[in-house]
């Protein structure tokens, strides 16, 4: 960077003449980011020119489609819990990235989009500039909570720091910065902004005591975890042990309590427990399934912890509501609880019995579980599993054992087919130290299969398993079971997936049984220099839906 007067400890010049692009990038570096997932184009040429000069510290990872760039940033954010950035051109570039941005919003993931713009003076004039789109800022505003247009270099660093702060303030989530083609390269005096302090809501001591009393006196307490509990694993584990309370985690809440703990449960067992509970502690979850599907009545008191105060009363008024990050609140609760807690015998034997009974009933989806067992047997305990909207994924959400937080990445309520492969590439790129495995159906994989080229170029050692049934299998089964076998728009023509992957230079193999999958994974995890694809040809799988969409158990 030019004309630096003095350097900070992170090597970023403290104050100097810089371009807007240099100021934004220096601020990202000052906030600890080390990668920009990106797809270049003329509006962002000056951004990439600046990136060239700092690319030792802020590495560009370019993809083959903007959705790949944004999904990779999302995967990196989910796997690390840290902010991640992507950069794309305006108009079609923004829209191509929009499904990932939407998913980042629904998953509360700290993803920063750097989006180009047409010439500053012409924004909003409808002149038909390259990639112009009507009211780009308005479109972005509907997708994220925080967005700003950078208009000059003097503003750039503070605007970037503000966006990064917003991504961790209250409910976390994505943010977007727009910058015009003629503004990225403009120079001016810039002071690089350090991370701004994130305001933390004061923890309500009265509410902590109330919650501790309720929980301490509860006969059948239950803890429900969502994505907001991912960074509070130690505290949830401690509370669960003190209360002998089962911990229900489904999808985004999985891995908060280790699946090997007999108190760790997923959906079907969790529903039984919900039906019996007198007090529920809900941490970082919307409780949508519980309140909408399973029901609620006066016998059940709910204690909610959520970063977003608006979440507490959306569906039901809780007995106690605590607003803020789960971890510090739960630390206070763990300290307060012993003064109020009843003496509690171990529920280990009872929980083991309940789990065994449900494992028997889940034998209905035994074919899926056999493949999951093969994956679990080979994936190390801290390895990352990236879920998809596919038969093996639906079963994984119920039955794949998860041992650590942030190692089971499952799309939030968007449940958007095709997120998996590119998101997993981002997760693996950001966490090269552990193996990552993505599962996909043949339908979902081809949404971003082009990013195999990205995996090769950037040597990302992701292992991808494609379960190929020649169909949008989930759709096809619904048509068979509910629509008299009138099959429409659910059959698929596929490439030879092994040949496809090999044509990029990836490792690729075929496995036909759970045993063969296990052997293939063993070979794949050793190969750390680039991607591996394993195709598993499969037939139709039994439906898992009776275990996911279940009847009411309360408030009938
Ligand atoms: C973005 C998006 N489009 C469409 C759907 C609807 N959908 C859900 S599952 C599915 C089929 C999935 O097919 P495949 O990936 O092959 O998995 P399979 O069910 O065959 O295992 C579709 C189209 C969706 N969830 N998300
Ligand atoms: Mg399929």
Coordinates of C-alpha atoms and ligand atoms in Angstrom, one line a residue:
X1 CA 0.0 0.0 0.0
X2 CA 1.4 3.4 -0.9
X3 CA 2.9 6.1 1.3
X4 CA 2.4 4.4 4.6
X5 CA 3.5 6.5 7.5
X6 CA 3.6 3.9 10.2
X7 CA 2.6 0.3 10.5
X8 CA 0.4 -1.4 13.0
X9 CA 1.3 -4.7 14.6
X10 CA -0.7 -6.6 12.0
X11 CA 1.4 -5.0 9.2
X12 CA -1.5 -2.8 8.0
X13 CA -0.5 0.9 7.5
X14 CA -2.2 2.9 10.3
X15 CA -2.9 6.0 8.2
X16 CA -2.0 6.9 4.7
X17 CA -3.2 7.8 1.3
X18 CA -5.1 4.8 -0.1
X19 CA -7.7 3.9 -2.6
X20 CA -11.1 2.8 -1.5
X21 CA -10.3 -0.8 -2.5
X22 CA -7.1 -0.7 -0.5
X23 CA -8.9 0.7 2.5
X24 CA -11.6 -2.0 2.4
X25 CA -9.0 -4.8 2.1
X26 CA -6.7 -3.3 4.8
X27 CA -9.8 -3.3 7.1
X28 CA -10.6 -6.9 6.3
X29 CA -7.0 -7.9 7.2
X30 CA -7.2 -5.8 10.4
X31 CA -10.3 -7.9 11.3
X32 CA -8.5 -11.2 10.8
X33 CA -10.0 -12.2 7.5
X34 CA -7.5 -14.1 5.3
X35 CA -9.6 -15.0 2.2
X36 CA -11.9 -13.4 -0.3
X37 CA -14.1 -15.8 -2.3
X38 CA -14.6 -14.1 -5.5
X39 CA -15.5 -13.9 -9.2
X40 CA -14.0 -10.8 -10.9
X41 CA -15.4 -8.5 -13.5
X42 CA -14.9 -5.0 -14.8
X43 CA -16.7 -3.1 -12.1
X44 CA -14.4 -4.7 -9.5
X45 CA -11.1 -4.5 -11.5
X46 CA -9.6 -1.9 -9.1
X47 CA -10.6 -4.1 -6.2
X48 CA -8.8 -7.1 -7.7
X49 CA -5.8 -4.8 -8.5
X50 CA -5.6 -3.9 -4.8
X51 CA -6.1 -7.5 -3.9
X52 CA -3.1 -8.5 -6.0
X53 CA -0.9 -6.4 -3.8
X54 CA -2.1 -7.9 -0.5
X55 CA -2.8 -11.4 -1.8
X56 CA -0.2 -13.0 0.5
X57 CA -2.4 -12.0 3.5
X58 CA -5.8 -11.9 1.9
X59 CA -6.0 -14.8 -0.6
X60 CA -8.4 -14.7 -3.4
X61 CA -10.2 -17.9 -4.1
X62 CA -12.0 -17.5 -7.4
X63 CA -14.9 -19.7 -8.4
X64 CA -16.7 -20.6 -11.6
X65 CA -20.1 -19.1 -10.7
X66 CA -21.0 -16.4 -8.1
X67 CA -23.2 -18.8 -6.2
X68 CA -20.0 -20.9 -5.6
X69 CA -18.2 -17.9 -4.2
X70 CA -21.0 -17.0 -1.8
X71 CA -21.6 -20.6 -0.7
X72 CA -17.9 -21.0 -0.1
X73 CA -17.9 -17.9 2.1
X74 CA -20.9 -19.3 3.9
X75 CA -19.3 -22.7 4.5
X76 CA -16.1 -21.0 5.8
X77 CA -18.2 -18.9 8.2
X78 CA -20.2 -21.9 9.4
X79 CA -17.1 -24.0 10.0
X80 CA -15.1 -21.3 11.8
X81 CA -17.7 -19.1 13.3
X82 CA -15.7 -16.2 12.0
X83 CA -16.6 -13.5 9.4
X84 CA -15.9 -14.4 5.7
X85 CA -16.1 -12.2 2.6
X86 CA -17.0 -12.7 -1.0
X87 CA -16.8 -10.2 -3.9
X88 CA -18.8 -10.2 -7.1
X89 CA -20.0 -7.9 -9.9
X90 CA -23.4 -6.1 -9.6
X91 CA -26.7 -7.2 -11.3
X92 CA -26.3 -10.8 -12.4
X93 CA -23.3 -11.3 -10.1
X94 CA -25.3 -10.2 -7.1
X95 CA -28.3 -12.3 -8.2
X96 CA -26.2 -15.4 -8.9
X97 CA -25.0 -15.1 -5.3
X98 CA -28.4 -14.4 -3.8
X99 CA -29.5 -17.9 -2.8
X100 CA -26.3 -18.2 -0.7
X101 CA -26.9 -14.8 0.8
X102 CA -30.4 -15.8 1.6
X103 CA -29.2 -18.9 3.3
X104 CA -26.6 -17.0 5.2
X105 CA -29.4 -14.7 6.5
X106 CA -31.5 -17.6 7.5
X107 CA -28.6 -19.3 9.2
X108 CA -27.4 -16.1 11.0
X109 CA -24.0 -16.6 9.3
X110 CA -21.4 -13.7 9.2
X111 CA -20.9 -13.4 5.5
X112 CA -19.8 -10.1 4.0
X113 CA -20.7 -9.5 0.3
X114 CA -18.6 -6.9 -1.6
X115 CA -20.8 -6.0 -4.6
X116 CA -19.8 -3.8 -7.5
X117 CA -21.9 -1.0 -8.9
X118 CA -22.3 1.0 -12.1
X119 CA -20.7 4.5 -12.2
X120 CA -21.5 6.4 -9.0
X121 CA -23.1 9.4 -10.7
X122 CA -25.5 7.2 -12.7
X123 CA -26.8 4.9 -10.0
X124 CA -30.6 5.0 -10.2
X125 CA -30.8 6.7 -13.6
X126 CA -31.7 3.6 -15.6
X127 CA -29.3 4.3 -18.4
X128 CA -28.6 0.7 -19.1
X129 CA -24.9 0.5 -17.9
X130 CA -23.3 -3.0 -18.0
X131 CA -24.8 -5.2 -15.2
X132 CA -27.2 -2.4 -14.1
X133 CA -30.1 -3.6 -12.1
X134 CA -33.0 -1.5 -10.9
X135 CA -32.6 -0.4 -7.2
X136 CA -29.8 -2.8 -6.4
X137 CA -29.6 -1.3 -2.9
X138 CA -33.3 -2.0 -2.4
X139 CA -32.9 -5.6 -3.5
X140 CA -30.0 -6.0 -1.1
X141 CA -31.9 -4.4 1.8
X142 CA -34.5 -7.2 1.5
X143 CA -31.8 -9.8 1.8
X144 CA -29.6 -8.6 4.7
X145 CA -30.0 -6.4 7.7
X146 CA -27.0 -4.2 7.2
X147 CA -25.9 -2.6 3.9
X148 CA -24.0 0.5 2.8
X149 CA -22.8 2.1 -0.4
X150 CA -19.2 3.3 -0.2
X151 CA -18.8 6.6 -2.0
X152 CA -15.3 7.7 -1.2
X153 CA -12.0 6.3 0.3
X154 CA -12.3 8.3 3.5
X155 CA -15.5 6.4 4.4
X156 CA -14.4 3.0 3.3
X157 CA -12.6 1.6 6.3
X158 CA -15.2 2.7 8.8
X159 CA -18.0 1.4 6.6
X160 CA -16.3 -1.9 6.4
X161 CA -15.7 -2.1 10.2
X162 CA -19.3 -1.2 10.7
X163 CA -20.5 -3.9 8.4
X164 CA -18.3 -6.4 10.2
X165 CA -19.6 -5.3 13.6
X166 CA -23.2 -5.5 12.4
X167 CA -22.5 -9.1 11.4
X168 CA -22.0 -9.9 15.1
X169 CA -24.4 -7.5 16.8
X170 CA -27.6 -8.9 18.1
X171 CA -28.6 -11.8 15.9
X172 CA -25.6 -12.4 13.7
X173 CA -25.9 -12.5 10.0
X174 CA -24.6 -11.3 6.6
X175 CA -24.0 -7.7 5.5
X176 CA -23.3 -6.2 2.1
X177 CA -21.1 -3.3 0.9
X178 CA -21.7 -1.8 -2.5
X179 CA -19.1 0.2 -4.3
X180 CA -19.1 1.8 -7.8
X181 CA -16.7 1.0 -10.6
X182 CA -15.2 4.5 -10.4
X183 CA -14.9 4.6 -6.6
X184 CA -12.8 1.5 -5.9
X185 CA -9.8 3.2 -7.4
X186 CA -10.2 6.7 -5.9
X187 CA -7.5 7.8 -3.5
X188 CA -7.8 9.8 -0.3
X189 CA -6.6 9.9 3.3
X190 CA -7.5 6.7 5.2
X191 CA -7.1 5.7 8.8
X192 CA -7.6 1.9 9.0
X193 CA -10.4 1.2 11.5
X194 CA -9.8 -1.4 14.2
X195 CA -12.6 -3.7 15.0
X196 CA -15.4 -1.7 16.6
X197 CA -16.6 -2.9 20.0
X198 CA -19.7 -5.1 19.7
X199 CA -22.3 -3.9 22.1
X200 CA -23.4 -6.8 24.4
X201 CA -26.8 -6.5 26.1
X202 CA -26.6 -6.4 29.9
X203 CA -27.5 -9.8 31.4
X204 CA -30.6 -9.6 33.5
X205 CA -29.6 -10.9 36.9
X206 CA -33.2 -11.3 38.0
X207 CA -34.0 -13.3 34.9
X208 CA -31.0 -15.6 35.5
X209 CA -32.2 -16.3 39.1
X210 CA -35.7 -16.9 37.9
X211 CA -34.5 -19.3 35.2
X212 CA -32.2 -21.1 37.7
X213 CA -35.1 -21.5 40.1
X214 CA -37.5 -22.9 37.5
X215 CA -34.9 -25.3 36.1
X216 CA -33.7 -26.3 39.6
X217 CA -37.2 -27.2 40.6
X218 CA -38.1 -28.9 37.3
X219 CA -39.1 -32.5 37.4
X220 CA -38.6 -33.3 33.7
X221 CA -36.4 -30.5 32.2
X222 CA -35.4 -30.6 28.6
X223 CA -32.8 -28.4 26.7
X224 CA -33.4 -27.5 23.1
X225 CA -30.5 -26.2 21.1
X226 CA -30.4 -24.4 17.8
X227 CA -27.6 -22.8 15.8
X228 CA -27.2 -20.1 18.4
X229 CA -25.9 -22.7 20.9
X230 CA -23.0 -23.8 18.7
X231 CA -20.5 -21.8 20.7
X232 CA -21.8 -22.7 24.1
X233 CA -21.1 -26.5 24.1
X234 CA -19.2 -26.5 27.4
X235 CA -22.0 -24.7 29.2
X236 CA -24.8 -26.8 27.7
X237 CA -22.8 -29.9 28.6
X238 CA -22.5 -28.7 32.2
X239 CA -26.1 -27.7 32.5
X240 CA -27.3 -31.0 31.0
X241 CA -25.2 -33.0 33.6
X242 CA -26.4 -30.8 36.5
X243 CA -30.1 -31.1 35.6
X244 CA -29.8 -34.6 34.1
X245 CA -31.7 -32.8 31.3
X246 CA -31.7 -34.4 27.8
X247 CA -30.4 -32.0 25.1
X248 CA -32.4 -32.0 21.8
X249 CA -30.4 -30.8 18.8
X250 CA -31.8 -31.2 15.2
X251 CA -29.8 -30.0 12.2
X252 CA -28.3 -26.7 13.4
X253 CA -28.2 -27.6 17.0
X254 CA -26.4 -30.9 16.5
X255 CA -22.9 -31.4 18.0
X256 CA -23.5 -28.9 20.9
X257 CA -23.8 -32.0 23.2
X258 CA -21.7 -34.9 22.0
X259 CA -24.0 -37.6 20.5
X260 CA -22.1 -40.2 22.7
X261 CA -23.6 -38.6 25.8
X262 CA -26.8 -40.6 26.6
X263 CA -28.6 -37.3 27.3
X264 CA -28.0 -36.2 23.6
X265 CA -31.1 -36.7 21.5
X266 CA -32.5 -35.8 18.0
X267 CA -36.0 -35.5 16.7
X268 CA -38.1 -38.5 17.6
X269 CA -36.8 -39.0 21.1
X270 CA -36.9 -35.3 21.5
X271 CA -40.6 -35.2 20.7
X272 CA -41.4 -37.8 23.3
X273 CA -39.4 -35.7 25.9
X274 CA -41.2 -32.5 24.8
X275 CA -44.5 -34.2 25.5
X276 CA -43.4 -35.0 29.0
X277 CA -41.3 -31.9 29.9
X278 CA -42.4 -29.4 32.6
X279 CA -39.6 -26.9 31.9
X280 CA -37.7 -26.4 28.6
X281 CA -34.6 -24.3 28.2
X282 CA -34.4 -23.2 24.6
X283 CA -31.1 -21.8 23.4
X284 CA -30.6 -20.1 20.1
X285 CA -33.5 -21.8 18.4
X286 CA -36.8 -20.5 16.9
X287 CA -38.5 -23.6 18.4
X288 CA -40.6 -23.6 15.2
X289 CA -41.0 -27.4 15.1
X290 CA -41.7 -27.7 18.7
X291 CA -44.3 -24.9 19.0
X292 CA -45.9 -25.4 15.6
X293 CA -45.8 -29.2 15.2
X294 CA -45.6 -30.7 18.7
X295 CA -47.8 -28.2 20.5
X296 CA -47.7 -26.3 23.8
X297 CA -49.9 -26.1 26.8
X298 CA -49.9 -24.4 30.3
X299 CA -48.1 -27.3 31.9
X300 CA -44.9 -26.4 30.1
X301 CA -42.8 -23.4 31.0
X302 CA -40.3 -22.2 28.5
X303 CA -37.1 -20.3 29.2
X304 CA -35.6 -18.7 26.2
X305 CA -32.1 -17.5 25.4
X306 CA -31.8 -15.7 22.1
X307 CA -29.5 -13.0 20.6
X308 CA -32.6 -11.5 19.0
X309 CA -35.1 -10.1 21.5
X310 CA -37.9 -10.2 18.9
X311 CA -37.6 -14.0 18.8
X312 CA -38.8 -14.5 22.3
X313 CA -42.5 -13.8 21.9
X314 CA -43.0 -14.5 18.2
X315 CA -45.0 -17.8 18.7
X316 CA -45.5 -18.0 22.5
X317 CA -44.8 -16.0 25.6
X318 CA -42.0 -17.6 27.5
X319 CA -41.8 -17.8 31.3
X320 CA -38.3 -16.3 31.3
X321 CA -36.5 -14.5 28.4
X322 CA -32.8 -13.8 28.3
X323 CA -31.4 -11.7 25.4
X324 CA -27.8 -12.0 24.2
X325 CA -25.1 -14.4 23.2
X326 CA -25.8 -17.9 24.7
X327 CA -22.3 -18.4 26.1
X328 CA -22.1 -15.6 28.7
X329 CA -25.7 -16.1 29.7
X330 CA -25.3 -19.8 30.2
X331 CA -22.1 -19.2 32.2
X332 CA -24.2 -17.2 34.6
X333 CA -26.9 -19.8 34.7
X334 CA -24.3 -22.6 35.4
X335 CA -23.0 -20.5 38.3
X336 CA -26.5 -19.8 39.7
X337 CA -28.1 -23.2 39.3
X338 CA -26.4 -25.2 42.2
X339 CA -28.1 -22.9 44.8
X340 CA -31.5 -24.0 43.4
X341 CA -31.1 -27.4 41.9
X342 CA -32.8 -30.5 43.2
X343 CA -30.9 -33.7 43.9
X344 CA -31.1 -35.7 40.7
X345 CA -30.4 -39.4 40.1
X346 CA -28.6 -40.3 36.8
X347 CA -31.0 -40.8 33.9
X348 CA -28.4 -42.7 31.9
X349 CA -30.1 -46.0 32.0
X350 CA -33.5 -44.5 31.2
X351 CA -32.1 -42.5 28.3
X352 CA -30.2 -45.5 26.9
X353 CA -33.4 -47.5 26.9
X354 CA -35.3 -44.7 25.1
X355 CA -32.6 -44.4 22.5
X356 CA -32.5 -48.1 21.9
X357 CA -36.2 -48.3 21.4
X358 CA -36.0 -45.5 18.8
X359 CA -33.1 -47.0 17.1
X360 CA -35.3 -50.1 16.6
X361 CA -38.0 -48.0 15.0
X362 CA -35.5 -46.1 12.9
X363 CA -34.5 -49.4 11.3
X364 CA -37.2 -48.5 8.8
X365 CA -34.5 -46.2 7.3
X366 CA -31.8 -48.8 7.9
X367 CA -30.4 -48.5 4.3
X368 CA -29.6 -44.9 4.8
X369 CA -28.2 -45.4 8.3
X370 CA -25.9 -48.2 7.0
X371 CA -24.2 -45.6 4.7
X372 CA -24.1 -43.1 7.5
X373 CA -22.4 -45.6 9.8
X374 CA -19.8 -46.2 7.2
X375 CA -19.1 -42.4 7.0
X376 CA -19.0 -42.0 10.7
X377 CA -16.6 -45.0 11.1
X378 CA -14.0 -43.3 8.8
X379 CA -14.6 -39.5 9.5
X380 CA -12.4 -38.5 12.5
X381 CA -14.3 -37.0 15.4
X382 CA -13.5 -33.4 14.5
X383 CA -14.1 -34.0 10.8
X384 CA -16.8 -31.9 9.2
X385 CA -20.0 -33.4 7.7
X386 CA -21.9 -31.2 5.3
X387 CA -25.5 -32.2 4.9
X388 CA -27.7 -31.8 1.7
X389 CA -31.4 -32.0 0.8
X390 CA -31.2 -35.7 0.0
X391 CA -32.2 -39.0 1.4
X392 CA -28.9 -39.6 3.2
X393 CA -29.1 -36.1 4.5
X394 CA -32.6 -36.4 6.0
X395 CA -31.5 -39.6 7.8
X396 CA -28.2 -37.9 8.9
X397 CA -30.2 -35.1 10.7
X398 CA -31.8 -37.9 12.8
X399 CA -29.1 -40.5 13.1
X400 CA -25.6 -39.4 12.2
X401 CA -23.6 -39.1 15.5
X402 CA -22.0 -35.7 15.9
X403 CA -19.2 -35.2 18.4
X404 CA -18.2 -31.6 18.2
X405 CA -19.8 -28.2 17.6
X406 CA -19.5 -26.8 14.0
X407 CA -18.9 -30.2 12.5
X408 CA -22.4 -30.9 11.2
X409 CA -23.4 -28.2 8.7
X410 CA -27.0 -28.4 7.7
X411 CA -28.8 -25.7 5.7
X412 CA -31.2 -23.7 7.8
X413 CA -34.9 -23.4 7.1
X414 CA -34.2 -22.6 3.5
X415 CA -33.2 -26.2 3.0
X416 CA -32.0 -25.2 -0.4
X417 CA -31.1 -28.1 -2.7
X418 CA -27.6 -27.6 -4.2
X419 CA -26.0 -25.7 -1.3
X420 CA -23.9 -28.7 -0.2
X421 CA -20.9 -29.1 -2.5
X422 CA -19.9 -25.5 -2.7
X423 CA -20.6 -24.8 1.0
X424 CA -18.5 -27.8 1.9
X425 CA -15.6 -26.5 -0.3
X426 CA -15.6 -23.3 1.7
X427 CA -15.7 -25.2 5.0
X428 CA -12.9 -27.4 3.9
X429 CA -10.9 -24.5 2.6
X430 CA -11.2 -22.6 5.9
X431 CA -10.6 -25.8 8.0
X432 CA -7.8 -27.6 6.0
X433 CA -6.7 -29.1 9.3
X434 CA -9.6 -31.5 9.5
X435 CA -11.2 -33.7 6.8
X436 CA -14.5 -32.6 5.5
X437 CA -17.1 -34.8 3.7
X438 CA -20.0 -33.5 1.6
X439 CA -23.0 -35.7 0.8
X440 CA -25.2 -35.0 -2.2
X441 CA -27.9 -36.5 -4.3
X442 CA -27.4 -36.6 -8.0
X443 CA -29.9 -33.7 -8.2
X444 CA -28.2 -31.4 -5.7
X445 CA -24.7 -32.1 -6.8
X446 CA -25.2 -30.7 -10.3
X447 CA -26.3 -27.4 -8.9
X448 CA -22.6 -26.5 -8.2
X449 CA -20.7 -29.4 -9.7
X450 CA -18.9 -26.8 -11.9
X451 CA -17.0 -25.9 -8.7
X452 CA -15.0 -29.1 -9.1
X453 CA -12.8 -26.9 -11.2
X454 CA -12.3 -24.6 -8.1
X455 CA -11.5 -27.5 -5.9
X456 CA -8.8 -28.6 -8.4
X457 CA -7.3 -25.2 -8.9
X458 CA -7.2 -24.4 -5.2
X459 CA -6.4 -28.0 -4.2
X460 CA -9.2 -28.3 -1.7
X461 CA -9.2 -31.8 -0.2
X462 CA -12.9 -32.2 0.2
X463 CA -14.4 -35.7 -0.2
X464 CA -17.8 -35.6 -1.9
X465 CA -20.2 -38.6 -1.9
X466 CA -22.8 -38.5 -4.6
X467 CA -25.8 -40.8 -4.0
X468 CA -27.1 -41.4 -7.4
X469 CA -30.6 -42.7 -7.8
X470 CA -31.2 -41.1 -11.2
X471 CA -34.0 -38.9 -9.8
X472 CA -35.1 -36.0 -7.7
X473 CA -35.8 -38.9 -5.4
X474 CA -37.6 -37.1 -2.7
X475 CA -40.0 -35.5 -5.3
X476 CA -40.4 -38.8 -7.1
X477 CA -41.3 -40.7 -3.9
X478 CA -43.9 -38.1 -3.0
X479 CA -45.4 -38.5 -6.5
X480 CA -45.5 -42.3 -6.0
X481 CA -46.9 -42.3 -2.6
X482 CA -49.3 -39.3 -2.7
X483 CA -50.1 -38.7 -6.3
X484 CA -50.9 -42.2 -7.6
X485 CA -47.4 -42.6 -9.2
X486 CA -48.0 -39.8 -11.7
X487 CA -44.3 -39.1 -12.2
X488 CA -43.5 -35.6 -13.5
X489 CA -40.3 -33.6 -13.7
X490 CA -38.5 -35.9 -11.3
X491 CA -36.4 -38.2 -13.5
X492 CA -32.8 -37.1 -14.2
X493 CA -30.2 -37.7 -16.9
X494 CA -26.8 -37.8 -15.3
X495 CA -23.2 -37.8 -16.4
X496 CA -20.9 -40.6 -15.3
X497 CA -19.9 -38.9 -12.1
X498 CA -16.6 -40.8 -11.7
X499 CA -15.6 -39.9 -15.3
X500 CA -16.8 -36.3 -14.7
X501 CA -14.6 -35.8 -11.6
X502 CA -11.6 -37.5 -13.3
X503 CA -11.9 -35.3 -16.3
X504 CA -11.0 -32.4 -14.0
X505 CA -8.1 -34.3 -12.5
X506 CA -9.9 -35.2 -9.3
X507 CA -9.6 -38.6 -7.6
X508 CA -12.8 -40.5 -8.1
X509 CA -14.2 -43.9 -7.4
X510 CA -17.4 -45.8 -7.2
X511 CA -18.8 -47.6 -4.1
X512 CA -21.8 -49.8 -4.2
X513 CA -22.3 -50.9 -0.6
X514 CA -21.7 -49.4 2.8
X515 CA -18.6 -51.6 3.1
X516 CA -17.2 -50.4 -0.2
X517 CA -18.0 -46.8 0.8
X518 CA -16.0 -47.3 4.0
X519 CA -13.0 -48.6 2.0
X520 CA -13.3 -45.7 -0.5
X521 CA -13.4 -43.1 2.3
X522 CA -10.4 -44.6 3.9
X523 CA -8.5 -44.1 0.7
X524 CA -10.0 -40.6 0.1
X525 CA -9.1 -39.1 3.5
X526 CA -5.4 -39.9 2.9
X527 CA -5.4 -37.8 -0.3
X528 CA -5.0 -34.2 1.0
X529 CA -3.8 -32.5 -2.1
X530 CA -7.1 -32.1 -3.9
X531 CA -10.7 -33.2 -4.1
X532 CA -12.1 -36.8 -4.2
X533 CA -15.6 -37.8 -5.5
X534 CA -17.2 -41.1 -4.6
X535 CA -20.3 -42.1 -6.5
X536 CA -22.7 -44.4 -4.8
X537 CA -25.3 -45.8 -7.2
X538 CA -28.5 -46.4 -5.2
X539 CA -32.1 -47.3 -5.6
X540 CA -35.1 -45.7 -4.0
X541 CA -34.8 -45.3 -0.2
X542 CA -37.6 -45.7 2.4
X543 CA -39.2 -42.5 3.4
X544 CA -37.9 -40.8 6.6
X545 CA -40.8 -38.3 6.8
X546 CA -42.8 -40.0 9.5
X547 CA -39.8 -39.3 11.9
X548 CA -39.5 -35.6 10.9
X549 CA -43.1 -34.4 10.5
X550 CA -44.7 -35.8 13.6
X551 CA -48.1 -35.3 15.3
X552 CA -48.8 -33.0 18.2
X553 CA -47.9 -34.3 21.7
X554 CA -49.2 -31.3 23.7
X555 CA -52.1 -28.9 23.7
X556 CA -54.4 -31.2 21.8
Ligands
LIG1 C1 -33.4 -24.7 -4.2 C2 -34.4 -25.8 -4.1 N1 -35.1 -26.2 -5.2 C3 -35.9 -27.2 -5.1 C4 -36.1 -27.9 -3.9 C5 -37.1 -29.1 -3.8 N2 -36.5 -30.4 -3.6 C6 -36.3 -30.9 -2.4 S1 -35.6 -32.4 -2.5 C7 -35.5 -32.4 -4.2 C8 -34.9 -33.5 -4.9 C9 -33.5 -33.8 -4.5 O1 -32.9 -34.7 -5.4 P1 -31.5 -35.3 -5.1 O2 -30.5 -34.2 -4.8 O3 -31.1 -36.2 -6.2 O4 -31.7 -36.1 -3.8 P2 -32.6 -37.5 -3.6 O5 -33.9 -37.1 -3.0 O6 -32.7 -38.1 -4.9 O7 -31.8 -38.3 -2.6 C10 -36.0 -31.2 -4.7 C11 -36.1 -30.8 -6.1 C12 -35.3 -27.5 -2.8 N3 -35.4 -28.1 -1.6 N4 -34.5 -26.4 -2.9
LIG2 MG1 -31.4 -38.3 -6.5

